CSV table of C-alpha atoms and ligand atoms in Angstrom, one decimal:
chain,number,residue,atom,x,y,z
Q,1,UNK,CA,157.8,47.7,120.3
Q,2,UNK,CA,159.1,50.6,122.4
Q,3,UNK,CA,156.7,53.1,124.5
Q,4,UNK,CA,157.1,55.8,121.8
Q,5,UNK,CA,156.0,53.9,119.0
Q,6,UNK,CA,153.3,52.3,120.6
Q,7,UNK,CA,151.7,55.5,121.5
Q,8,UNK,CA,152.8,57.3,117.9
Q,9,UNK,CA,151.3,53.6,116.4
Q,10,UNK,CA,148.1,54.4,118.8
Q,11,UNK,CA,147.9,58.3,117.2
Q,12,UNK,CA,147.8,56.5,113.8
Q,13,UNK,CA,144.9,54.3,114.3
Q,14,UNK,CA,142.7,56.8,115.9
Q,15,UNK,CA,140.9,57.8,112.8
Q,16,UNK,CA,142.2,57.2,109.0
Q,17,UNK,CA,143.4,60.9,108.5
Q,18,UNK,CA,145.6,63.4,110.5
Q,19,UNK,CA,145.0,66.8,109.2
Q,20,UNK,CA,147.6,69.1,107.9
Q,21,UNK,CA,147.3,72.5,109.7
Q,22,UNK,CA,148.5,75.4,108.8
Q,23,UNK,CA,147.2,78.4,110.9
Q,24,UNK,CA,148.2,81.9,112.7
Q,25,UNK,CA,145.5,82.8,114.9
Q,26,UNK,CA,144.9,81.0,117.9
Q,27,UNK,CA,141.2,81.3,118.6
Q,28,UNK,CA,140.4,80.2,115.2
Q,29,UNK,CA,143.2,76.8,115.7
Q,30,UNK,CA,140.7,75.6,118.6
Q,31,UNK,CA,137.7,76.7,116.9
Q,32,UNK,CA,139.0,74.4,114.1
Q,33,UNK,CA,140.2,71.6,116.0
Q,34,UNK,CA,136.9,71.3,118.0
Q,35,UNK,CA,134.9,70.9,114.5
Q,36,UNK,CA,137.4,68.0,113.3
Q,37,UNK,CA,137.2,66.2,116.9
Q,38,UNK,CA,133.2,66.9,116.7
Q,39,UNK,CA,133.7,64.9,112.9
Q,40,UNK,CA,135.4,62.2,114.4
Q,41,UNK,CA,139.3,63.2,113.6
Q,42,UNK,CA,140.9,63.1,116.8
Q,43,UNK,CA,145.0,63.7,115.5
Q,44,UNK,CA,145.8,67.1,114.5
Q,45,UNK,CA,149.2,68.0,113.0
Q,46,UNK,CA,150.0,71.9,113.8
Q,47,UNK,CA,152.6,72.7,111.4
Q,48,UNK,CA,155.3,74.9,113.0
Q,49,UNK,CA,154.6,77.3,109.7
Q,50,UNK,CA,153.3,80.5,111.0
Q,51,UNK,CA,154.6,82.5,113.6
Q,52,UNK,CA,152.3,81.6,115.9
Q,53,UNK,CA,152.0,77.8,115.4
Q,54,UNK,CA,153.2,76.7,118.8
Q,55,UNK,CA,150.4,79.3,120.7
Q,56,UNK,CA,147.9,78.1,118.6
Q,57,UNK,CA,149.1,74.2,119.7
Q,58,UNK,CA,149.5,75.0,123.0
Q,59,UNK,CA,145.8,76.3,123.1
Q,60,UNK,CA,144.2,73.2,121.3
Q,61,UNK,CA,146.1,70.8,123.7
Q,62,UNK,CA,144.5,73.0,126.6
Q,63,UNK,CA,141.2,73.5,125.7
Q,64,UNK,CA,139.8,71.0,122.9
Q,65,UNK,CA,138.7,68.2,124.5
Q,66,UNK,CA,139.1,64.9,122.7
Q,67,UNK,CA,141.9,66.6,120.4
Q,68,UNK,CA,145.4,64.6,120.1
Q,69,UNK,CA,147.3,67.4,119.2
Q,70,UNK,CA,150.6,66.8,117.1
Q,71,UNK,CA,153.5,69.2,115.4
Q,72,UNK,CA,154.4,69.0,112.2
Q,73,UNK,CA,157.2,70.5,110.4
Q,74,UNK,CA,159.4,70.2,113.4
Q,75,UNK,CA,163.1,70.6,111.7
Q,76,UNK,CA,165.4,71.0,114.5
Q,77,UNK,CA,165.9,70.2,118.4
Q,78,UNK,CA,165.4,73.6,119.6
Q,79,UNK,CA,161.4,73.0,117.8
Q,80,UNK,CA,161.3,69.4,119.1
Q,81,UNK,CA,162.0,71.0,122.6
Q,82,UNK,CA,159.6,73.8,122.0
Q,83,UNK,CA,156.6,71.6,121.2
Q,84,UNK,CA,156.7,69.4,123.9
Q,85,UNK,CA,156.6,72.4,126.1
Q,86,UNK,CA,153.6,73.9,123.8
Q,87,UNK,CA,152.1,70.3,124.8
Q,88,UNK,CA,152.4,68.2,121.5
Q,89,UNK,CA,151.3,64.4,121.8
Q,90,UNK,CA,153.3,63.6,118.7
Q,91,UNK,CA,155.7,65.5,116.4
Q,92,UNK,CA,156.4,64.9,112.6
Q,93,UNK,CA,158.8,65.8,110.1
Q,94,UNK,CA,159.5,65.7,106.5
Q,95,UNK,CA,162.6,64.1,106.9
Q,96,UNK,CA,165.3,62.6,108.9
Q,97,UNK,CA,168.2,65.1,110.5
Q,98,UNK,CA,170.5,63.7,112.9
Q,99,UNK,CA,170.3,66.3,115.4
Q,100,UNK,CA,166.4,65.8,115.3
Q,101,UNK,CA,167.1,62.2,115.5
Q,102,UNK,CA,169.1,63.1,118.6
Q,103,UNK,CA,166.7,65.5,120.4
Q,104,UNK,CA,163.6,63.5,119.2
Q,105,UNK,CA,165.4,60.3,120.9
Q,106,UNK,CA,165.6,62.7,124.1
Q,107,UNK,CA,162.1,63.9,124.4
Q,108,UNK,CA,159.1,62.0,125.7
Q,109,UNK,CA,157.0,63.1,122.6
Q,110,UNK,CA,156.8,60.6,119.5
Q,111,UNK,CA,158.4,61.7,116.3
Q,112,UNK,CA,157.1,60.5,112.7
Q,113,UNK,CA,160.1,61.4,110.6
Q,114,UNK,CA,159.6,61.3,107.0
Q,115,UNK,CA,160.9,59.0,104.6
Q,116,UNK,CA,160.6,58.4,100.6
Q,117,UNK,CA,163.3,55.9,100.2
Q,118,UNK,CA,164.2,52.3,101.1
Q,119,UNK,CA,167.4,53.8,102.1
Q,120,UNK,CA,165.8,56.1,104.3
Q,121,UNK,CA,163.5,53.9,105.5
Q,122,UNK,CA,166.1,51.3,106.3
Q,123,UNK,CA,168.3,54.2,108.1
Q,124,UNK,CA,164.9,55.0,110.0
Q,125,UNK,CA,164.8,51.1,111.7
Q,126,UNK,CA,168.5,50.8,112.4
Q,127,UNK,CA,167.2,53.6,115.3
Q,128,UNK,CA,164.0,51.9,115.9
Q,129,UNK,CA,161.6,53.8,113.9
Q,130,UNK,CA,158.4,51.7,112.6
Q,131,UNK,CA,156.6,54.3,112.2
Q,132,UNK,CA,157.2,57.0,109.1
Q,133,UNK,CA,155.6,59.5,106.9
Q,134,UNK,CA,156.1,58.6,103.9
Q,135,UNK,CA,156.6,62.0,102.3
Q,136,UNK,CA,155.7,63.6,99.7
Q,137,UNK,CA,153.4,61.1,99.0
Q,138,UNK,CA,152.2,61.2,95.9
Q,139,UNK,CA,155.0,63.1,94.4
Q,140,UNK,CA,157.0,60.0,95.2
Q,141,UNK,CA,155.6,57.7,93.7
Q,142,UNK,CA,152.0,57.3,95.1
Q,143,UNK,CA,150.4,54.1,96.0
Q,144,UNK,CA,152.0,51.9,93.8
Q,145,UNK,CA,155.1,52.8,94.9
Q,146,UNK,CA,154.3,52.5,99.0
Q,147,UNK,CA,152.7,49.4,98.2
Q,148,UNK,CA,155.8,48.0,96.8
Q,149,UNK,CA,157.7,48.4,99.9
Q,150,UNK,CA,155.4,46.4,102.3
Q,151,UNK,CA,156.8,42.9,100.8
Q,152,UNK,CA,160.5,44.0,101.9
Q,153,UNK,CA,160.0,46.1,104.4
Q,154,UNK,CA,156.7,44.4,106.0
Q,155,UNK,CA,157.8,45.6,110.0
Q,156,UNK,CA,157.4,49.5,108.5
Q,157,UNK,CA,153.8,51.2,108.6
Q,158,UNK,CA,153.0,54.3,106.9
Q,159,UNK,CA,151.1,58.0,107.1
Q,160,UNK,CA,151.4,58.8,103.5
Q,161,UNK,CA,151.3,62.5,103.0
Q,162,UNK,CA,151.2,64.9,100.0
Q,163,UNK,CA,149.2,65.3,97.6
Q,164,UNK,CA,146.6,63.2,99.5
Q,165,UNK,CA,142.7,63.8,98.7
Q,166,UNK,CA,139.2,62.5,99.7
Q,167,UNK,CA,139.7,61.0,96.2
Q,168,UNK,CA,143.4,59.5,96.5
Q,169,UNK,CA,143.0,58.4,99.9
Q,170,UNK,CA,141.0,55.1,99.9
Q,171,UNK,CA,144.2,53.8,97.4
Q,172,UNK,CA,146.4,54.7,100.3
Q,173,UNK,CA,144.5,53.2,103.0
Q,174,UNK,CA,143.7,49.8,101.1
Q,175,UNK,CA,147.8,49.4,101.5
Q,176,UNK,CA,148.8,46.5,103.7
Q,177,UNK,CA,151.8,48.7,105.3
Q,178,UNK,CA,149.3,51.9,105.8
Q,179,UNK,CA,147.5,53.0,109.1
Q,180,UNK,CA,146.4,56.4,108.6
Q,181,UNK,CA,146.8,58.9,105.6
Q,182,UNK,CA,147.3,62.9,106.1
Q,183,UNK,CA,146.6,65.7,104.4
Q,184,UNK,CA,145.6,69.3,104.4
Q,185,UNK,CA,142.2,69.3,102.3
Q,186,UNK,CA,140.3,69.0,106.0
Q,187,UNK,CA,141.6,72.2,107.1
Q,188,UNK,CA,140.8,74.3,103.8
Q,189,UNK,CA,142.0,78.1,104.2
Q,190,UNK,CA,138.6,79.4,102.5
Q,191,UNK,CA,136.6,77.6,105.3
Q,192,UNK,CA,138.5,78.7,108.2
Q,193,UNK,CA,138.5,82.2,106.8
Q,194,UNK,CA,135.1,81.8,106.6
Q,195,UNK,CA,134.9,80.1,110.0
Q,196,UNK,CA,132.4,77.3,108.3
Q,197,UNK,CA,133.1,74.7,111.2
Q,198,UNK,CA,130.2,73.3,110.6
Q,199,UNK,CA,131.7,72.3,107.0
Q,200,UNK,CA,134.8,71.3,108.6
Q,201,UNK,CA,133.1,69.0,110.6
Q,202,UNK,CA,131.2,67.3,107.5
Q,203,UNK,CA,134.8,66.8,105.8
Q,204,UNK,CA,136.2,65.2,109.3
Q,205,UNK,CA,133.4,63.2,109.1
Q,206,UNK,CA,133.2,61.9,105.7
Q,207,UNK,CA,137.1,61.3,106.5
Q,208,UNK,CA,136.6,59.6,109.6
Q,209,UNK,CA,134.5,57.5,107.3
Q,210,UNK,CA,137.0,56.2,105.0
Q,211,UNK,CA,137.7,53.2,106.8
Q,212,UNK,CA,134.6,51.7,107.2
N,1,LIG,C1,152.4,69.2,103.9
N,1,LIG,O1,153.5,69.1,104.4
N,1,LIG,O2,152.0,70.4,103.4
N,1,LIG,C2,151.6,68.1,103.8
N,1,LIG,O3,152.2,67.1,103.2
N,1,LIG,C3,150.2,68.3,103.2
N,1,LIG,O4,150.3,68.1,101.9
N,1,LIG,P1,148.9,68.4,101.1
N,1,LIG,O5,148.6,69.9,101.1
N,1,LIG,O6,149.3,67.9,99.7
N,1,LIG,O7,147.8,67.6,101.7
């Protein structure tokens, strides 16, 4: 296995959930990020969905210790560029492109590319992927459907995402071709408005939990 996907395989395996972040404001990002590493969920997937994603990245990769901090919804080389800069540790995307492929292929940071297909999957290998988000997860085809893939395409492991819960997720994670799930419901808007880290940190831990 290559250096990249070693260390995106590493990401993976540090707890069973990488969080779905969507966020604008910078000093809440590493207020938030600090009460999902105090629960025990290291990853964190920044999405580049707000105009100021990549500031609110670049702080949590400065200043939260313990944080792995990751991009998500990186669509293009210019972003893959951009979040390496802004200090990302891994990027992922919804789907494959083949100028992300390209620029992705170019940068030192990991990318998880989505995938919801064989087909895709299979186009994923040929370019020595083994590592993919299965996206949208549940939407898909959910479990089932994952699960069916790991008897023909055993070298493949997954991060389901979509449509993920705290109630979905142990089906997921009981998956032979499965190492981490994501979702969004450990960064809830209502709590950050609220700035109920503390809360945060109880969901991080009861995710962080899901494996044991
Ligand atoms: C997303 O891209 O928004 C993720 O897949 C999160 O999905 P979720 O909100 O269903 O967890």
């Amino acid at each position: 296995m290559d250096e990249k996907q070693a260390a995106v395989e590493a990401t993976m395996r540090a707890a069973p959930v990488i969080p779905v972040v969507v966020i604008d404001d910078v000093k809440a990002a590493v207020s938030l990020a600090r009460a999902l590493v105090a629960g025990g969920i290291p990853a964190i997937e920044v999405t580049l969905r707000t105009p100021r994603a990549l500031d609110c990245l670049k702080a949590i990769a400065s200043e939260v210790e313990g944080a792995i901090p990751g991009a998500g919804t990186v669509l293009t080389p210019y972003q893959a560029d951009a979040v390496e800069k802004a200090g990302a540790r891994f990027m992922v995307s919804p789907g494959a492109a083949p100028g992300l492929l390209d620029a992705a292929a170019a940068s030192p940071v990991p990318l998880l590319p989505g995938a919801a297909t064989a087909s895709e999957m299979m186009t994923l290998m040929e370019q020595g992927y083994r590592h993919l988000k299965f996206f949208p997860a549940s939407q898909a085809g959910g479990p089932s459907y994952l699960g069916a893939l790991s008897s023909p395409l055993p070298q493949v492991r997954f991060c389901p995402t979509g449509g993920v819960s705290a109630a979905n997720a142990p089906d997921y994670l009981a998956l032979p071709n499965v190492l981490c799930v994501g979702g969004s419901w450990l960064a809830p808007a209502k709590r950050i408005a609220e700035e109920d880290w503390a809360g945060i940190t109880q969901i991080a831990a009861e995710a962080a939990a899901l494996n044991l």
